[in-house]
Amino acid sequence: MTHSVWAWYGEAAKTAVGFFWKSGWAFVLGYTISAMIQSFVPKARLTQYMGRPDAQSVGLSTIFGAASSSCSFAALAAARSLVAKGAHFVSAVAFMFASTNLVIELGILILIFLGPQYLAAEIVGGLVLIAISSLLIRWTYPTDWIDAAREKVEREAPEMEADFDWTDRIRSRMGWHMVGTSFVEEWKMVWEEILIGFTVAGFVAVLVPQSFWEALFLTNFQGQLPAWVIALENAVVAPFVAAATFIGSMGNIPLATVLASNGVLFAGIMGFIYSDLMVPPLVAANAEYYGWRVALYIAGIMFVSIVATALLLDGAFALAGWTPQGAREIASLTQFRIDYTFWMNVVSVGVVGGQMYLRRQHRRMHEEGGGHDHDHGAEGTSPKRMVVYAFVAVLVVGLVAFAVTGGPA
């Protein structure tokens, strides 16, 4: 490689690590709150109210989802458990959308990278997305398919934790040990997709020219084509771009920032953010749970709902004069300074250490009681884990290249 190529490679790796640095504390804060909710909210008590496709059931599923994990795979697994416990399919889809679009850590990340207007759009649009998808499922409900899927889920889904008194648990040492365990287990599920997503975003930000995004999203045709045509094209294309990245809910925010900084319209950005559940690995996971017919049906409902929501948001925000203009500079987001990010990350290291200590205490007590604590992460030889190792190597080599070259002149 020439010096110039090495310099650009190093800059891309530095940008990817800068994304990690900017958002590290937000992940720790969000997953700490998520772990507390997972440990202290009795899920089994809620499922009895989710058995109908009415507003109350969908509303409860939305609240439950917003208070749950933002890991896309965990969201699908939790939705399967709800279906196995008797939740209506409309409620399960509402839960999926809420647990990947309305969770605290995602909101913090959007605020950091994209700003308050996008955060407001994410919240409002998330509710609209759930309402539209719920109506579409009720209007098109394939009874035979869903009945067969429910039978499959009831045979195969693991048992949900029994009901408990949250006031007793929150006052107990064991309850806080469970918080530490939930925090660590959550990270074990999401760190791979976060690593891949942030690395892809860093390299795309540096190496993919703005002209590519202008051609893909027709932004260079503004003034030549009607605005509604460009908005529609952006909303339709964005889910396919999201699917092509194979990135989950938390990993796609930096890439959404890259798209915004390259002139992609508001409708396209929101369509991209909402499409985290349409990436091929997640469609395949739904196929494993419910069968391919229902998995593709869910994907179709999601696609139509996402496009409609993105267009409604685009129109409503334009009428209100709230459409975000421009985007935050990628270079400023990925700088390493002694600022609030530095101090929040320092505090977060202490929080992570405390959570790991609580998990060790929980495992020790569990083992002394004669139980066995099994890890549920991917095997070290799995294809996904090998891809992750390759991405780690790409980052390490890239940081060496940046240290040697200092980045592009």
Tab-separated table of C-alpha atoms in Angstrom:
chain	number	residue	atom	x	y	z
A	1	MET	CA	0.000	0.000	0.000
A	2	THR	CA	1.111	3.555	-0.633
A	3	HIS	CA	1.486	6.041	2.205
A	4	SER	CA	-1.777	7.730	1.176
A	5	VAL	CA	-3.795	4.494	1.335
A	6	TRP	CA	-2.343	3.648	4.749
A	7	ALA	CA	-3.182	7.171	5.943
A	8	TRP	CA	-6.823	6.887	4.890
A	9	TYR	CA	-7.050	3.391	6.368
A	10	GLY	CA	-5.693	4.712	9.656
A	11	GLU	CA	-8.134	7.639	9.639
A	12	ALA	CA	-11.057	5.240	9.116
A	13	ALA	CA	-9.974	3.064	12.040
A	14	LYS	CA	-9.479	6.132	14.251
A	15	THR	CA	-12.971	7.369	13.341
A	16	ALA	CA	-14.512	3.996	14.228
A	17	VAL	CA	-12.786	3.976	17.625
A	18	GLY	CA	-13.889	7.592	18.085
A	19	PHE	CA	-17.492	6.463	17.720
A	20	PHE	CA	-16.909	3.932	20.513
A	21	TRP	CA	-15.296	6.590	22.685
A	22	LYS	CA	-18.127	9.079	22.222
A	23	SER	CA	-20.857	6.623	23.139
A	24	GLY	CA	-19.231	4.248	25.654
A	25	TRP	CA	-20.740	5.869	28.742
A	26	ALA	CA	-24.189	5.952	27.122
A	27	PHE	CA	-24.117	2.189	26.634
A	28	VAL	CA	-23.092	1.604	30.243
A	29	LEU	CA	-25.814	3.913	31.578
A	30	GLY	CA	-28.494	2.454	29.337
A	31	TYR	CA	-27.660	-1.170	29.995
A	32	THR	CA	-27.425	-0.563	33.744
A	33	ILE	CA	-30.976	0.786	33.724
A	34	SER	CA	-32.033	-2.076	31.440
A	35	ALA	CA	-30.470	-4.642	33.790
A	36	MET	CA	-32.356	-3.166	36.742
A	37	ILE	CA	-35.633	-3.365	34.844
A	38	GLN	CA	-34.900	-6.920	33.700
A	39	SER	CA	-34.181	-7.961	37.297
A	40	PHE	CA	-36.949	-6.108	39.141
A	41	VAL	CA	-39.932	-6.088	36.737
A	42	PRO	CA	-41.991	-9.322	36.890
A	43	LYS	CA	-42.646	-10.070	33.225
A	44	ALA	CA	-44.940	-13.031	33.818
A	45	ARG	CA	-47.484	-10.767	35.524
A	46	LEU	CA	-47.736	-8.577	32.423
A	47	THR	CA	-48.398	-11.234	29.782
A	48	GLN	CA	-51.937	-11.885	31.014
A	49	TYR	CA	-52.877	-8.419	29.730
A	50	MET	CA	-51.373	-8.899	26.255
A	51	GLY	CA	-53.714	-11.518	24.842
A	52	ARG	CA	-55.900	-9.207	22.737
A	53	PRO	CA	-55.097	-6.996	19.719
A	54	ASP	CA	-56.654	-3.919	21.373
A	55	ALA	CA	-55.197	-0.556	22.358
A	56	GLN	CA	-54.642	-1.554	25.977
A	57	SER	CA	-52.647	-4.649	25.039
A	58	VAL	CA	-50.581	-2.800	22.422
A	59	GLY	CA	-49.981	0.093	24.828
A	60	LEU	CA	-48.797	-2.230	27.584
A	61	SER	CA	-46.544	-4.077	25.110
A	62	THR	CA	-45.079	-0.739	24.023
A	63	ILE	CA	-44.312	0.290	27.611
A	64	PHE	CA	-42.931	-3.157	28.387
A	65	GLY	CA	-40.761	-3.094	25.268
A	66	ALA	CA	-39.455	0.412	25.954
A	67	ALA	CA	-38.393	-0.777	29.407
A	68	SER	CA	-36.628	-3.848	28.031
A	69	SER	CA	-33.423	-4.735	26.228
A	70	SER	CA	-32.391	-2.923	23.055
A	71	CYS	CA	-30.445	-5.903	21.701
A	72	SER	CA	-32.253	-6.898	18.514
A	73	PHE	CA	-31.805	-10.635	19.041
A	74	ALA	CA	-32.887	-10.337	22.685
A	75	ALA	CA	-35.976	-8.417	21.573
A	76	LEU	CA	-36.953	-11.234	19.205
A	77	ALA	CA	-36.344	-13.890	21.868
A	78	ALA	CA	-38.384	-11.972	24.438
A	79	ALA	CA	-41.228	-11.516	21.942
A	80	ARG	CA	-41.219	-15.268	21.315
A	81	SER	CA	-41.527	-15.876	25.063
A	82	LEU	CA	-44.483	-13.498	25.209
A	83	VAL	CA	-46.216	-15.352	22.371
A	84	ALA	CA	-45.578	-18.653	24.145
A	85	LYS	CA	-47.217	-17.217	27.290
A	86	GLY	CA	-50.343	-16.180	25.377
A	87	ALA	CA	-49.586	-12.677	24.112
A	88	HIS	CA	-51.352	-11.750	20.867
A	89	PHE	CA	-49.160	-11.500	17.786
A	90	VAL	CA	-50.021	-7.796	17.401
A	91	SER	CA	-48.684	-7.215	20.912
A	92	ALA	CA	-45.530	-9.210	20.187
A	93	VAL	CA	-44.695	-7.064	17.129
A	94	ALA	CA	-45.396	-3.889	19.132
A	95	PHE	CA	-42.981	-5.182	21.767
A	96	MET	CA	-40.297	-5.832	19.122
A	97	PHE	CA	-40.527	-2.299	17.746
A	98	ALA	CA	-40.603	-0.665	21.189
A	99	SER	CA	-37.684	-2.660	22.571
A	100	THR	CA	-35.446	-1.624	19.669
A	101	ASN	CA	-36.659	1.941	19.019
A	102	LEU	CA	-37.886	3.404	22.310
A	103	VAL	CA	-35.270	2.241	24.816
A	104	ILE	CA	-33.240	4.660	26.923
A	105	GLU	CA	-29.771	3.827	25.618
A	106	LEU	CA	-30.844	4.267	21.995
A	107	GLY	CA	-32.328	7.657	22.825
A	108	ILE	CA	-29.094	8.777	24.489
A	109	LEU	CA	-27.102	7.615	21.472
A	110	ILE	CA	-29.367	9.491	19.030
A	111	LEU	CA	-29.097	12.631	21.171
A	112	ILE	CA	-25.286	12.414	21.142
A	113	PHE	CA	-24.839	11.688	17.447
A	114	LEU	CA	-27.847	13.275	15.734
A	115	GLY	CA	-29.294	15.821	18.140
A	116	PRO	CA	-32.602	16.583	19.910
A	117	GLN	CA	-34.755	16.903	16.792
A	118	TYR	CA	-33.916	13.362	15.731
A	119	LEU	CA	-34.546	12.149	19.289
A	120	ALA	CA	-38.008	13.735	19.229
A	121	ALA	CA	-38.639	12.142	15.831
A	122	GLU	CA	-37.492	8.757	17.094
A	123	ILE	CA	-39.930	8.848	20.018
A	124	VAL	CA	-42.912	10.179	18.089
A	125	GLY	CA	-42.181	7.987	15.082
A	126	GLY	CA	-41.706	4.906	17.240
A	127	LEU	CA	-45.247	5.283	18.554
A	128	VAL	CA	-46.602	5.932	15.045
A	129	LEU	CA	-44.693	2.900	13.750
A	130	ILE	CA	-46.280	0.663	16.387
A	131	ALA	CA	-49.764	2.037	15.658
A	132	ILE	CA	-49.430	1.500	11.894
A	133	SER	CA	-47.983	-2.014	12.207
A	134	SER	CA	-50.721	-2.982	14.686
A	135	LEU	CA	-53.439	-1.846	12.296
A	136	LEU	CA	-51.810	-3.572	9.326
A	137	ILE	CA	-51.586	-6.878	11.182
A	138	ARG	CA	-55.208	-6.640	12.316
A	139	TRP	CA	-56.328	-5.928	8.728
A	140	THR	CA	-54.237	-8.687	7.127
A	141	TYR	CA	-54.068	-11.225	9.965
A	142	PRO	CA	-53.208	-14.671	8.458
A	143	THR	CA	-54.958	-16.787	11.095
A	144	ASP	CA	-53.774	-20.197	9.887
A	145	TRP	CA	-50.140	-19.084	9.625
A	146	ILE	CA	-50.152	-17.465	13.069
A	147	ASP	CA	-51.878	-20.424	14.708
A	148	ALA	CA	-49.239	-22.781	13.290
A	149	ALA	CA	-46.478	-20.418	14.403
A	150	ARG	CA	-47.921	-20.229	17.930
A	151	GLU	CA	-47.993	-24.020	18.188
A	152	LYS	CA	-44.348	-24.127	17.095
A	153	VAL	CA	-43.378	-21.478	19.646
A	154	GLU	CA	-45.238	-23.176	22.487
A	155	ARG	CA	-43.340	-26.394	21.764
A	156	GLU	CA	-39.902	-24.809	21.507
A	157	ALA	CA	-39.748	-21.576	23.540
A	158	PRO	CA	-37.924	-21.682	26.909
A	159	GLU	CA	-39.851	-21.025	30.104
A	160	MET	CA	-40.242	-17.424	31.241
A	161	GLU	CA	-39.206	-16.633	34.812
A	162	ALA	CA	-42.000	-17.168	37.337
A	163	ASP	CA	-43.751	-14.239	39.003
A	164	PHE	CA	-42.077	-12.642	42.044
A	165	ASP	CA	-42.435	-9.753	44.487
A	166	TRP	CA	-40.251	-6.965	43.125
A	167	THR	CA	-40.192	-5.120	46.466
A	168	ASP	CA	-38.561	-8.120	48.158
A	169	ARG	CA	-36.086	-8.584	45.332
A	170	ILE	CA	-34.973	-4.944	45.149
A	171	ARG	CA	-34.147	-5.019	48.872
A	172	SER	CA	-32.160	-8.247	48.636
A	173	ARG	CA	-28.487	-8.811	47.903
A	174	MET	CA	-29.463	-11.521	45.437
A	175	GLY	CA	-31.568	-9.012	43.491
A	176	TRP	CA	-28.585	-6.724	42.921
A	177	HIS	CA	-26.418	-9.703	42.067
A	178	MET	CA	-28.978	-10.405	39.343
A	179	VAL	CA	-28.601	-6.824	38.077
A	180	GLY	CA	-24.871	-7.385	37.616
A	181	THR	CA	-25.516	-10.691	35.889
A	182	SER	CA	-28.129	-9.168	33.553
A	183	PHE	CA	-25.760	-6.302	32.708
A	184	VAL	CA	-22.909	-8.641	31.768
A	185	GLU	CA	-25.179	-11.024	29.850
A	186	GLU	CA	-26.661	-8.082	27.953
A	187	TRP	CA	-23.198	-6.945	26.889
A	188	LYS	CA	-22.297	-10.468	25.821
A	189	MET	CA	-25.258	-10.391	23.443
A	190	VAL	CA	-24.697	-6.949	21.920
A	191	TRP	CA	-20.968	-6.222	21.849
A	192	GLU	CA	-20.409	-8.053	18.587
A	193	GLU	CA	-23.047	-6.168	16.589
A	194	ILE	CA	-21.944	-2.881	18.185
A	195	LEU	CA	-18.324	-3.561	17.223
A	196	ILE	CA	-19.245	-4.477	13.660
A	197	GLY	CA	-21.673	-1.568	13.292
A	198	PHE	CA	-19.323	1.090	14.621
A	199	THR	CA	-16.406	-0.228	12.567
A	200	VAL	CA	-18.480	-0.224	9.378
A	201	ALA	CA	-19.656	3.316	10.167
A	202	GLY	CA	-16.100	4.534	10.702
A	203	PHE	CA	-14.850	3.148	7.410
A	204	VAL	CA	-17.936	4.283	5.484
A	205	ALA	CA	-17.584	7.800	6.924
A	206	VAL	CA	-14.019	8.117	5.652
A	207	LEU	CA	-13.848	5.963	2.535
A	208	VAL	CA	-17.265	6.219	0.816
A	209	PRO	CA	-17.538	9.495	-1.164
A	210	GLN	CA	-20.491	11.805	-0.755
A	211	SER	CA	-21.287	11.369	-4.455
A	212	PHE	CA	-22.270	7.736	-3.810
A	213	TRP	CA	-24.917	8.716	-1.258
A	214	GLU	CA	-26.104	11.590	-3.454
A	215	ALA	CA	-26.689	9.168	-6.320
A	216	LEU	CA	-28.291	6.472	-4.144
A	217	PHE	CA	-30.687	8.824	-2.341
A	218	LEU	CA	-31.238	11.295	-5.242
A	219	THR	CA	-30.128	14.257	-3.137
A	220	ASN	CA	-28.454	15.832	-6.172
A	221	PHE	CA	-31.871	15.919	-7.887
A	222	GLN	CA	-33.407	18.361	-5.421
A	223	GLY	CA	-35.039	21.137	-7.410
A	224	GLN	CA	-35.296	18.863	-10.457
A	225	LEU	CA	-37.699	16.287	-9.011
A	226	PRO	CA	-40.697	16.956	-6.752
A	227	ALA	CA	-39.718	16.882	-3.070
A	228	TRP	CA	-42.267	14.163	-2.318
A	229	VAL	CA	-40.713	11.861	-4.946
A	230	ILE	CA	-37.261	12.183	-3.387
A	231	ALA	CA	-38.688	11.676	0.123
A	232	LEU	CA	-40.539	8.547	-1.031
A	233	GLU	CA	-37.406	7.185	-2.715
A	234	ASN	CA	-35.362	7.839	0.440
A	235	ALA	CA	-37.911	6.114	2.675
A	236	VAL	CA	-38.108	3.070	0.359
A	237	VAL	CA	-34.353	2.690	-0.223
A	238	ALA	CA	-33.281	3.206	3.418
A	239	PRO	CA	-34.518	-0.189	4.724
A	240	PHE	CA	-32.557	-1.976	1.981
A	241	VAL	CA	-29.413	-0.032	2.900
A	242	ALA	CA	-29.961	-1.039	6.534
A	243	ALA	CA	-30.455	-4.678	5.530
A	244	ALA	CA	-27.260	-4.609	3.470
A	245	THR	CA	-25.207	-3.434	6.466
A	246	PHE	CA	-26.262	-6.377	8.683
A	247	ILE	CA	-26.112	-3.955	11.673
A	248	GLY	CA	-28.495	-4.099	14.646
A	249	SER	CA	-30.341	-1.374	16.524
A	250	MET	CA	-27.479	0.168	18.514
A	251	GLY	CA	-24.823	-0.208	15.825
A	252	ASN	CA	-26.658	1.699	13.113
A	253	ILE	CA	-26.799	5.151	14.777
A	254	PRO	CA	-23.231	6.184	13.798
A	255	LEU	CA	-23.945	5.083	10.219
A	256	ALA	CA	-27.193	7.066	10.300
A	257	THR	CA	-25.057	10.047	11.316
A	258	VAL	CA	-22.802	9.416	8.325
A	259	LEU	CA	-25.845	9.369	6.025
A	260	ALA	CA	-27.162	12.605	7.534
A	261	SER	CA	-23.788	14.304	7.125
A	262	ASN	CA	-23.809	13.304	3.445
A	263	GLY	CA	-27.135	14.979	2.729
A	264	VAL	CA	-29.575	12.055	2.959
A	265	LEU	CA	-33.054	13.437	3.633
A	266	PHE	CA	-34.876	13.237	6.959
A	267	ALA	CA	-37.253	10.552	5.631
A	268	GLY	CA	-34.295	8.388	4.605
A	269	ILE	CA	-32.514	8.780	7.956
A	270	MET	CA	-35.592	7.798	9.961
A	271	GLY	CA	-36.351	4.918	7.611
A	272	PHE	CA	-32.798	3.681	8.089
A	273	ILE	CA	-32.944	3.900	11.895
A	274	TYR	CA	-36.269	2.059	12.100
A	275	SER	CA	-35.073	-0.801	9.877
A	276	ASP	CA	-32.829	-2.526	12.435
A	277	LEU	CA	-35.214	-5.495	12.698
A	278	MET	CA	-35.105	-6.112	8.933
A	279	VAL	CA	-31.465	-7.151	8.628
A	280	PRO	CA	-31.114	-10.720	7.258
A	281	PRO	CA	-29.846	-12.379	10.495
A	282	LEU	CA	-32.918	-11.125	12.362
A	283	VAL	CA	-35.326	-12.237	9.645
A	284	ALA	CA	-33.626	-15.645	9.823
A	285	ALA	CA	-34.037	-15.669	13.621
A	286	ASN	CA	-37.767	-15.022	13.246
A	287	ALA	CA	-37.914	-17.820	10.674
A	288	GLU	CA	-36.355	-20.165	13.239
A	289	TYR	CA	-38.978	-19.154	15.795
A	290	TYR	CA	-42.132	-18.962	13.667
A	291	GLY	CA	-41.312	-20.460	10.258
A	292	TRP	CA	-40.444	-18.645	7.029
A	293	ARG	CA	-44.000	-17.688	6.053
A	294	VAL	CA	-44.581	-15.732	9.243
A	295	ALA	CA	-41.022	-14.325	9.272
A	296	LEU	CA	-41.459	-12.863	5.779
A	297	TYR	CA	-44.941	-11.650	6.730
A	298	ILE	CA	-43.428	-9.791	9.720
A	299	ALA	CA	-40.716	-8.334	7.483
A	300	GLY	CA	-43.344	-7.154	4.970
A	301	ILE	CA	-45.442	-5.522	7.692
A	302	MET	CA	-42.333	-3.831	9.067
A	303	PHE	CA	-41.252	-2.534	5.661
A	304	VAL	CA	-44.625	-0.963	4.870
A	305	SER	CA	-44.890	0.469	8.396
A	306	ILE	CA	-41.375	1.930	8.260
A	307	VAL	CA	-41.906	3.624	4.891
A	308	ALA	CA	-45.270	5.043	5.968
A	309	THR	CA	-43.897	6.283	9.292
A	310	ALA	CA	-40.858	7.914	7.689
A	311	LEU	CA	-43.059	9.768	5.192
A	312	LEU	CA	-45.540	10.881	7.867
A	313	LEU	CA	-42.699	12.164	10.035
A	314	ASP	CA	-41.138	13.963	7.091
A	315	GLY	CA	-44.410	15.713	6.261
A	316	ALA	CA	-45.369	16.517	9.856
A	317	PHE	CA	-41.954	17.890	10.803
A	318	ALA	CA	-41.856	19.966	7.603
A	319	LEU	CA	-45.243	21.518	8.388
A	320	ALA	CA	-44.135	22.283	11.947
A	321	GLY	CA	-40.782	23.664	10.777
A	322	TRP	CA	-38.874	21.086	12.850
A	323	THR	CA	-37.068	19.229	10.067
A	324	PRO	CA	-33.405	18.830	11.092
A	325	GLN	CA	-31.080	20.854	8.910
A	326	GLY	CA	-27.639	19.374	8.238
A	327	ALA	CA	-25.853	17.082	10.664
A	328	ARG	CA	-23.138	17.118	13.243
A	329	GLU	CA	-19.616	16.924	11.868
A	330	ILE	CA	-18.194	13.412	12.056
A	331	ALA	CA	-14.721	14.790	12.822
A	332	SER	CA	-15.977	16.697	15.862
A	333	LEU	CA	-17.865	13.666	17.144
A	334	THR	CA	-14.820	11.419	17.045
A	335	GLN	CA	-12.249	13.702	18.704
A	336	PHE	CA	-10.509	12.591	21.891
A	337	ARG	CA	-10.623	15.418	24.422
A	338	ILE	CA	-10.688	15.909	28.195
A	339	ASP	CA	-14.361	16.857	28.263
A	340	TYR	CA	-17.624	15.454	29.620
A	341	THR	CA	-17.195	12.323	27.483
A	342	PHE	CA	-13.844	11.597	29.130
A	343	TRP	CA	-15.209	11.932	32.666
A	344	MET	CA	-18.380	9.994	31.910
A	345	ASN	CA	-16.288	7.174	30.468
A	346	VAL	CA	-14.071	7.185	33.579
A	347	VAL	CA	-17.177	6.819	35.774
A	348	SER	CA	-18.498	4.124	33.444
A	349	VAL	CA	-15.344	2.031	33.922
A	350	GLY	CA	-16.091	2.024	37.646
A	351	VAL	CA	-19.713	1.053	37.008
A	352	VAL	CA	-18.647	-1.820	34.754
A	353	GLY	CA	-16.242	-3.031	37.436
A	354	GLY	CA	-19.029	-2.961	40.021
A	355	GLN	CA	-21.401	-4.871	37.732
A	356	MET	CA	-18.781	-7.529	37.055
A	357	TYR	CA	-18.188	-7.872	40.809
A	358	LEU	CA	-21.934	-8.369	41.393
A	359	ARG	CA	-22.014	-11.018	38.673
A	360	ARG	CA	-19.057	-12.873	40.224
A	361	GLN	CA	-20.826	-12.833	43.581
A	362	HIS	CA	-23.989	-14.193	41.971
A	363	ARG	CA	-22.091	-16.994	40.232
A	364	ARG	CA	-20.235	-17.869	43.429
A	365	MET	CA	-23.448	-18.117	45.460
A	366	HIS	CA	-25.116	-20.073	42.673
A	367	GLU	CA	-22.239	-22.556	42.493
A	368	GLU	CA	-22.156	-22.941	46.287
A	369	GLY	CA	-25.844	-23.766	46.106
A	370	GLY	CA	-25.102	-26.611	43.715
A	371	GLY	CA	-26.242	-24.856	40.524
A	372	HIS	CA	-24.374	-24.442	37.288
A	373	ASP	CA	-24.016	-21.129	35.553
A	374	HIS	CA	-23.924	-21.523	31.808
A	375	ASP	CA	-22.694	-18.907	29.406
A	376	HIS	CA	-25.086	-18.193	26.585
A	377	GLY	CA	-22.768	-16.330	24.227
A	378	ALA	CA	-21.738	-17.501	20.825
A	379	GLU	CA	-19.121	-20.178	20.556
A	380	GLY	CA	-15.597	-18.982	19.866
A	381	THR	CA	-15.533	-20.838	16.542
A	382	SER	CA	-18.895	-19.546	15.269
A	383	PRO	CA	-18.855	-17.729	11.903
A	384	LYS	CA	-20.068	-14.510	13.530
A	385	ARG	CA	-17.315	-14.641	16.152
A	386	MET	CA	-14.706	-15.163	13.439
A	387	VAL	CA	-16.050	-12.097	11.622
A	388	VAL	CA	-15.778	-10.131	14.865
A	389	TYR	CA	-12.160	-11.215	15.314
A	390	ALA	CA	-11.458	-10.057	11.765
A	391	PHE	CA	-12.983	-6.658	12.534
A	392	VAL	CA	-10.879	-6.369	15.689
A	393	ALA	CA	-7.760	-7.112	13.621
A	394	VAL	CA	-8.810	-4.486	11.057
A	395	LEU	CA	-9.138	-1.890	13.830
A	396	VAL	CA	-5.825	-2.779	15.464
A	397	VAL	CA	-3.897	-2.614	12.190
A	398	GLY	CA	-5.692	0.604	11.301
A	399	LEU	CA	-4.756	2.272	14.591
A	400	VAL	CA	-1.118	1.290	13.992
A	401	ALA	CA	-1.381	2.840	10.524
A	402	PHE	CA	-2.806	6.032	12.007
A	403	ALA	CA	-0.051	6.205	14.629
A	404	VAL	CA	2.590	5.817	11.909
A	405	THR	CA	1.098	8.137	9.262
A	406	GLY	CA	-0.907	10.604	11.377
A	407	GLY	CA	-3.843	10.295	8.995
A	408	PRO	CA	-4.355	11.962	5.599
A	409	ALA	CA	-2.800	15.368	5.113
